[in-house]
Amino acid sequence: MIETQTHQKLKIAVVTEAFLPQVNGVTNSVLRLLEYCKSQGHEVLIIAPESEGAPTRYLDYKIKHVPSISMKKLIPMGVPRKFLEPLLEGFSPDVIHLASPIFLGHYVARIAKRMGIPTVSVYQTDIAGFARHYGLTIAHNTLKKWISRIHQATDLTLAPSKWASRDLELSGVRNVRIWKRGVDLVKFDPSRRDDSLRTSIKNGNDKFIVGYVGRLANEKRIDDLAILDAQPHIQLVIVGEGPAESRLRRELPNALFVGYQSGIDLARYVASFDIFVHTGKHETFCQAIQEALASGVPVIGPDSGGPVDLIDHGVTGLLVDTADPHTLLDAVETLRLHSSFDLMQLAARKAVEHRTWDYINAQLMVHYRDAITGDTKFRELVA
C-alpha cells in the first residue's frame, strides 16, 4: 500500500523542458503531476521554457519562464539563466523534479548539488535516438554522452521502461528505477467505441480498422504502414499532425487522416479502432499504446524500446519487427482472424486498469522521499 496522506507536505520545484502550450508526452506527465500535487496539498514552483501563449500560472502554481531554443528538427529546449539560483534559494524546495532534462535540467542539477537539494530526474525522450534517425551521427554520440552526464549528476533517475533503464545503465548512469506512466481510465474506455464513427470511417465498406495515434514525424516511421494501406480490406486511420504529414499523405493515399484530436474526440477514435499499430522504434515508453489498451484495443508494436513492457505478446497484442512489411501484415492478419479476439480486447483493458495517474504519482512521492532521505538503492514498485 502506497501512503499519500500521512506524510508531511513537500515543496517541489518542477523543472521541465516542455510545457503548455506545447503538448507532448513530457507536458502531459508534468500536468498530471501538478494536478496530483494540488490534490495532496504539496507546494510547487514550475520552471519551464517560454513560448507564445504560455501561461504564467497553472492550478495557481507559479510558472517561471526561461528562454527556449530549437535544435535542428528536435524539440525546443530551455536555456539556463543565472536568476534560477536565487529563485530556487528563495523557494527552498525539499526536492527538485527534472522532467526530461537537457540544458535547463543539467544547469539546475548542478545548482541543486551546490545547494544540497536532492534531485529526481525523469528520462522520457530519446533525443539521441531521434538524432541518429535523422542521420546526425555526431549529434547522436554527443547527445548520448550529454544525457548520461545529466542523469549521473542527479540523485535518482526514473526510467519509464526496462529498455530505457538498461540503456541508461549501459551509458554509465546509476541509481536508476522504473517509473511508468499513468493513463486516464475514464476517458480511455471501451465504452467510447462509436458505431456511427466506425461506419463513417469505413465509408460503406466492410473493412478492418487499423489506427495510429501520434506525432507525424519521420522518427515515428509511419511510412512503414504502407503495406497495410495497400490492402483493400484494411482502412488505415491516422490521428495526429506534424512535419511529415504532407509526405505521408502521398505515401499512404488510401489512409484517412483526421488531424489532431484530443479529449473525448480522441478517445472515441481510439476505442473505435479494431487494432492499434505503433511503428516508432525510439519510444522510451509510448503513452498512445497504453491509451489503446485502456480502450480495449489490441496493439501491434515494435519488439524494441518501451512497447516491450506494455504489450503482452499473444495476450494483449503482438510485438514484431514493424519495419518488415510482410511481418507487419502477417501480424495484422493474425489478429484480424484470431479466434479469441474478444478475449484479447478484454485482456488489453485489464492489463492497465490499475495504472491510474493517482497510483503512478503516489509512487513518485515514494521516490521523492527516498531521494530526500538519501535512500537511492534499487526499489521496484508494482506498476
Coordinates of C-alpha atoms in Angstrom, one line a residue, residues 23-343:
V23 CA 1.5 19.4 -25.8
N24 CA 3.6 16.2 -25.8
G25 CA 4.4 13.3 -23.5
V26 CA 6.6 15.4 -21.2
T27 CA 4.0 18.1 -20.8
N28 CA 1.2 15.6 -20.2
S29 CA 3.2 13.8 -17.4
V30 CA 4.0 17.2 -15.8
L31 CA 0.4 18.3 -15.8
R32 CA -0.8 15.1 -14.2
L33 CA 1.9 15.5 -11.5
L34 CA 0.8 19.1 -10.8
E35 CA -2.8 18.0 -10.5
Y36 CA -1.8 15.3 -8.1
C37 CA 0.3 17.7 -6.0
K38 CA -2.6 20.1 -5.8
S39 CA -4.9 17.4 -4.6
Q40 CA -2.4 16.4 -1.9
G41 CA -1.5 19.9 -0.8
H42 CA 2.1 20.0 -1.9
E43 CA 3.7 23.4 -2.8
V44 CA 5.1 23.6 -6.3
L45 CA 7.2 26.0 -8.3
I46 CA 7.3 25.4 -12.1
I47 CA 10.3 26.4 -14.2
A48 CA 9.7 26.0 -18.0
P49 CA 10.7 27.3 -21.4
E50 CA 8.9 30.4 -22.6
S51 CA 6.7 30.3 -25.8
E52 CA 4.0 32.3 -27.3
G53 CA 0.7 31.9 -25.4
A54 CA 2.5 30.2 -22.4
P55 CA 0.5 30.6 -19.1
T56 CA 2.0 32.3 -16.1
R57 CA 0.3 30.0 -13.6
Y58 CA -1.2 26.5 -13.6
L59 CA -3.6 25.4 -10.8
D60 CA -2.5 28.6 -9.0
Y61 CA 1.1 27.3 -9.1
K62 CA 3.6 30.0 -10.3
I63 CA 5.4 29.4 -13.5
K64 CA 8.8 31.0 -14.1
H65 CA 9.9 31.0 -17.7
V66 CA 13.3 30.8 -19.3
P67 CA 14.1 31.5 -23.0
S68 CA 14.0 28.5 -25.4
I69 CA 15.8 27.4 -28.5
S70 CA 15.2 24.7 -31.1
M71 CA 17.8 22.2 -32.1
K72 CA 17.7 21.0 -35.7
K73 CA 14.5 19.0 -36.2
L74 CA 14.3 18.3 -32.4
I75 CA 12.1 19.6 -29.6
P76 CA 12.6 23.2 -28.2
M77 CA 14.8 23.3 -25.2
G78 CA 15.1 25.7 -22.2
V79 CA 18.1 28.0 -21.9
P80 CA 19.6 28.3 -18.4
R81 CA 19.6 31.7 -16.7
K82 CA 21.5 33.0 -13.7
F83 CA 18.3 34.1 -11.9
L84 CA 17.5 30.4 -11.3
E85 CA 19.9 30.0 -8.4
P86 CA 18.4 32.8 -6.2
L87 CA 14.9 31.8 -7.3
L88 CA 15.5 28.2 -6.0
E89 CA 17.2 29.5 -2.9
G90 CA 14.2 31.7 -2.2
F91 CA 11.7 28.8 -2.8
S92 CA 13.9 26.3 -0.8
P93 CA 12.4 23.1 -2.2
D94 CA 12.6 19.7 -0.5
V95 CA 13.3 18.1 -3.9
I96 CA 13.7 19.1 -7.5
H97 CA 11.9 17.2 -10.2
L98 CA 13.8 17.4 -13.6
A99 CA 11.4 16.4 -16.4
S100 CA 13.3 15.1 -19.4
P101 CA 16.3 17.2 -18.6
I102 CA 18.7 18.6 -21.2
F103 CA 20.4 22.0 -21.0
L104 CA 18.0 23.6 -18.5
G105 CA 17.8 20.5 -16.4
H106 CA 21.6 20.0 -16.3
Y107 CA 22.1 23.5 -15.2
V108 CA 19.6 23.2 -12.4
A109 CA 21.0 19.8 -11.3
R110 CA 24.4 21.5 -10.8
I111 CA 22.8 24.3 -8.8
A112 CA 21.0 21.8 -6.7
K113 CA 24.2 19.9 -5.9
R114 CA 25.9 23.1 -4.7
M115 CA 22.8 23.9 -2.6
G116 CA 22.4 20.4 -1.2
I117 CA 18.9 19.9 -2.7
P118 CA 18.1 16.3 -3.8
T119 CA 17.1 15.9 -7.4
V120 CA 15.0 13.3 -9.2
S121 CA 15.4 13.2 -13.0
V122 CA 12.9 11.6 -15.3
Y123 CA 14.2 10.1 -18.5
Q124 CA 11.4 10.4 -21.1
T125 CA 12.6 11.4 -24.5
D126 CA 15.3 9.6 -26.5
I127 CA 16.8 12.7 -28.0
A128 CA 19.9 10.9 -29.0
G129 CA 17.9 8.2 -30.8
F130 CA 16.0 10.9 -32.8
A131 CA 19.3 12.5 -33.8
R132 CA 20.6 9.1 -35.1
H133 CA 17.4 8.5 -37.0
Y134 CA 17.9 11.8 -38.9
G135 CA 21.5 10.8 -39.8
L136 CA 23.0 13.3 -37.3
T137 CA 25.7 10.8 -36.1
I138 CA 27.9 13.3 -34.4
A139 CA 24.9 14.8 -32.7
H140 CA 23.7 11.4 -31.6
N141 CA 27.0 10.5 -29.9
T142 CA 27.3 13.9 -28.3
L143 CA 23.8 13.8 -27.0
K144 CA 24.2 10.3 -25.7
K145 CA 27.1 11.4 -23.6
W146 CA 25.4 14.5 -22.6
I147 CA 22.2 12.8 -21.4
S148 CA 24.3 10.3 -19.5
R149 CA 26.2 13.1 -17.8
I150 CA 23.0 14.9 -16.8
H151 CA 21.4 11.8 -15.2
Q152 CA 24.7 10.9 -13.4
A153 CA 24.5 14.3 -11.8
T154 CA 21.1 13.7 -10.2
D155 CA 20.4 11.7 -7.0
L156 CA 17.8 9.4 -8.6
T157 CA 16.9 8.7 -12.2
L158 CA 13.4 7.4 -13.2
A159 CA 13.1 5.5 -16.4
P160 CA 9.7 4.5 -17.9
S161 CA 10.6 1.0 -19.1
K162 CA 13.2 -1.7 -18.6
W163 CA 14.6 -1.0 -22.0
A164 CA 15.2 2.7 -21.1
S165 CA 16.6 1.7 -17.7
R166 CA 19.2 -0.7 -19.4
D167 CA 20.1 2.0 -21.9
L168 CA 20.9 4.4 -19.2
E169 CA 22.8 1.9 -17.2
L170 CA 24.9 1.0 -20.2
S171 CA 25.7 4.7 -20.5
G172 CA 27.1 4.7 -17.0
V173 CA 24.0 6.0 -15.1
R174 CA 23.5 4.5 -11.7
N175 CA 20.6 4.8 -9.2
V176 CA 18.0 4.1 -12.0
R177 CA 14.5 3.0 -11.0
I178 CA 11.4 2.2 -13.1
W179 CA 8.6 4.7 -13.0
K180 CA 5.9 4.2 -15.6
R181 CA 3.1 6.5 -16.7
G182 CA -0.5 6.6 -15.7
V183 CA -3.5 6.5 -18.0
D184 CA -6.9 8.2 -17.9
L185 CA -9.1 5.2 -17.5
V186 CA -12.3 7.3 -17.5
K187 CA -11.5 9.0 -20.8
F188 CA -10.0 5.9 -22.5
D189 CA -12.6 3.2 -22.1
P190 CA -14.1 0.5 -24.3
S191 CA -17.5 2.3 -23.9
R192 CA -16.2 5.1 -26.1
R193 CA -16.4 2.8 -29.2
D194 CA -18.7 4.6 -31.6
D195 CA -20.6 2.6 -34.2
S196 CA -21.6 5.7 -36.2
L197 CA -17.9 6.8 -36.3
R198 CA -16.8 3.3 -37.4
T199 CA -19.5 3.5 -40.2
S200 CA -18.2 6.8 -41.3
I201 CA -14.6 5.6 -41.3
K202 CA -15.5 2.5 -43.4
N203 CA -17.5 4.7 -45.8
G204 CA -20.0 1.9 -46.5
N205 CA -17.4 -0.9 -46.9
D206 CA -16.7 -3.8 -44.6
K207 CA -13.2 -3.0 -43.6
F208 CA -10.9 -3.8 -40.7
I209 CA -9.9 -0.5 -39.0
V210 CA -6.2 -0.1 -38.1
G211 CA -5.3 3.1 -36.3
Y212 CA -2.2 5.1 -35.5
V213 CA -2.1 8.0 -33.0
G214 CA 0.9 10.2 -32.6
R215 CA 3.1 13.0 -34.0
L216 CA 3.5 12.8 -37.7
A217 CA 7.3 12.9 -37.8
N218 CA 10.0 10.9 -39.6
E219 CA 11.3 9.2 -36.5
K220 CA 7.9 7.6 -35.9
R221 CA 8.4 5.5 -39.1
I222 CA 4.7 5.9 -40.1
D223 CA 5.5 5.1 -43.7
D224 CA 6.1 1.5 -42.6
L225 CA 2.3 1.3 -42.6
A226 CA 2.3 1.5 -46.4
I227 CA 1.8 -2.3 -46.7
L228 CA -1.4 -2.0 -44.7
D229 CA -2.6 1.0 -46.7
A230 CA -2.4 -1.1 -49.8
Q231 CA -4.8 -3.8 -48.6
P232 CA -8.4 -3.4 -49.9
H233 CA -9.9 -4.9 -46.7
I234 CA -8.0 -2.6 -44.3
Q235 CA -8.8 1.0 -43.6
L236 CA -5.9 2.9 -42.1
V237 CA -6.7 5.8 -39.8
I238 CA -4.0 8.3 -38.9
V239 CA -4.7 10.6 -35.9
G240 CA -2.2 13.4 -35.4
E241 CA -0.3 16.2 -37.0
G242 CA 3.3 17.1 -37.6
P243 CA 6.0 18.0 -40.1
A244 CA 5.8 14.7 -42.1
E245 CA 2.1 15.0 -42.8
S246 CA 2.2 16.1 -46.5
R247 CA 4.7 13.4 -47.3
L248 CA 2.7 10.7 -45.5
R249 CA -0.5 11.7 -47.4
R250 CA 1.3 11.0 -50.6
E251 CA 2.8 7.7 -49.4
L252 CA -0.4 6.5 -47.7
P253 CA -3.0 7.6 -50.3
N254 CA -5.8 5.4 -49.0
A255 CA -5.4 6.3 -45.4
L256 CA -7.9 8.6 -43.6
F257 CA -6.0 11.5 -42.0
V258 CA -8.2 13.0 -39.3
G259 CA -5.7 15.5 -37.8
Y260 CA -5.0 16.3 -34.2
Q261 CA -7.6 15.0 -31.8
S262 CA -7.9 15.5 -28.0
G263 CA -10.2 14.8 -25.1
I264 CA -13.3 12.7 -25.8
D265 CA -12.9 13.0 -29.5
L266 CA -9.5 11.3 -29.3
A267 CA -10.9 8.6 -27.0
R268 CA -13.7 7.9 -29.5
Y269 CA -11.3 7.4 -32.3
V270 CA -9.0 5.1 -30.3
A271 CA -11.9 2.9 -29.0
S272 CA -13.3 2.7 -32.5
F273 CA -10.2 1.0 -33.9
D274 CA -10.1 -2.7 -34.4
I275 CA -6.4 -2.7 -33.6
F276 CA -3.8 -0.1 -32.9
V277 CA -0.4 -0.1 -34.6
H278 CA 2.7 1.9 -33.5
T279 CA 5.9 1.8 -35.5
G280 CA 8.2 4.2 -33.6
K281 CA 11.4 2.4 -32.6
H282 CA 12.8 5.2 -30.3
E283 CA 9.9 5.2 -27.8
T284 CA 11.1 5.2 -24.2
F285 CA 7.5 4.3 -23.2
C286 CA 4.7 5.1 -25.6
Q287 CA 1.6 6.5 -24.0
A288 CA -0.5 6.0 -27.1
I289 CA -0.1 2.3 -26.7
Q290 CA -1.3 2.4 -23.1
E291 CA -4.3 4.5 -24.1
A292 CA -5.2 2.0 -26.8
L293 CA -5.0 -0.9 -24.3
A294 CA -7.2 1.1 -21.8
S295 CA -9.7 1.4 -24.7
G296 CA -9.8 -2.4 -25.1
V297 CA -7.9 -2.3 -28.4
P298 CA -5.2 -4.9 -29.0
V299 CA -1.9 -3.4 -30.1
I300 CA 0.9 -4.3 -32.6
G301 CA 4.2 -2.6 -31.7
P302 CA 7.9 -2.8 -32.4
D303 CA 9.8 -5.5 -30.5
S304 CA 12.1 -2.9 -29.1
G305 CA 12.0 0.1 -26.7
G306 CA 9.2 0.9 -24.3
P307 CA 6.4 -1.1 -26.1
V308 CA 8.1 -4.3 -25.0
D309 CA 7.0 -3.5 -21.4
L310 CA 3.5 -2.5 -22.4
I311 CA 2.4 -5.3 -24.9
D312 CA 2.0 -8.8 -23.5
H313 CA 2.8 -10.7 -26.7
G314 CA 0.0 -13.0 -27.7
V315 CA -2.3 -11.8 -24.9
T316 CA -2.9 -8.0 -25.4
G317 CA -1.3 -7.7 -28.9
L318 CA 1.9 -8.6 -30.8
L319 CA 5.5 -7.4 -30.7
V320 CA 7.1 -7.7 -34.1
D321 CA 9.6 -6.0 -36.4
T322 CA 7.2 -3.3 -37.7
A323 CA 9.8 -2.2 -40.2
D324 CA 9.4 -5.5 -42.1
P325 CA 6.3 -5.1 -44.3
H326 CA 5.4 -8.8 -44.6
T327 CA 5.9 -9.4 -40.8
L328 CA 3.7 -6.4 -40.1
L329 CA 0.9 -7.5 -42.5
D330 CA 1.1 -11.1 -41.1
A331 CA 0.7 -9.7 -37.6
V332 CA -2.4 -7.7 -38.5
E333 CA -3.9 -10.7 -40.3
T334 CA -3.2 -12.9 -37.3
L335 CA -5.2 -10.6 -35.0
R336 CA -7.9 -10.0 -37.5
L337 CA -8.6 -13.7 -37.8
H338 CA -7.9 -14.6 -34.2
S339 CA -10.5 -16.9 -32.8
S340 CA -10.3 -15.3 -29.3
F341 CA -10.0 -11.7 -30.4
D342 CA -12.8 -10.7 -28.0
L343 CA -10.7 -12.1 -25.1

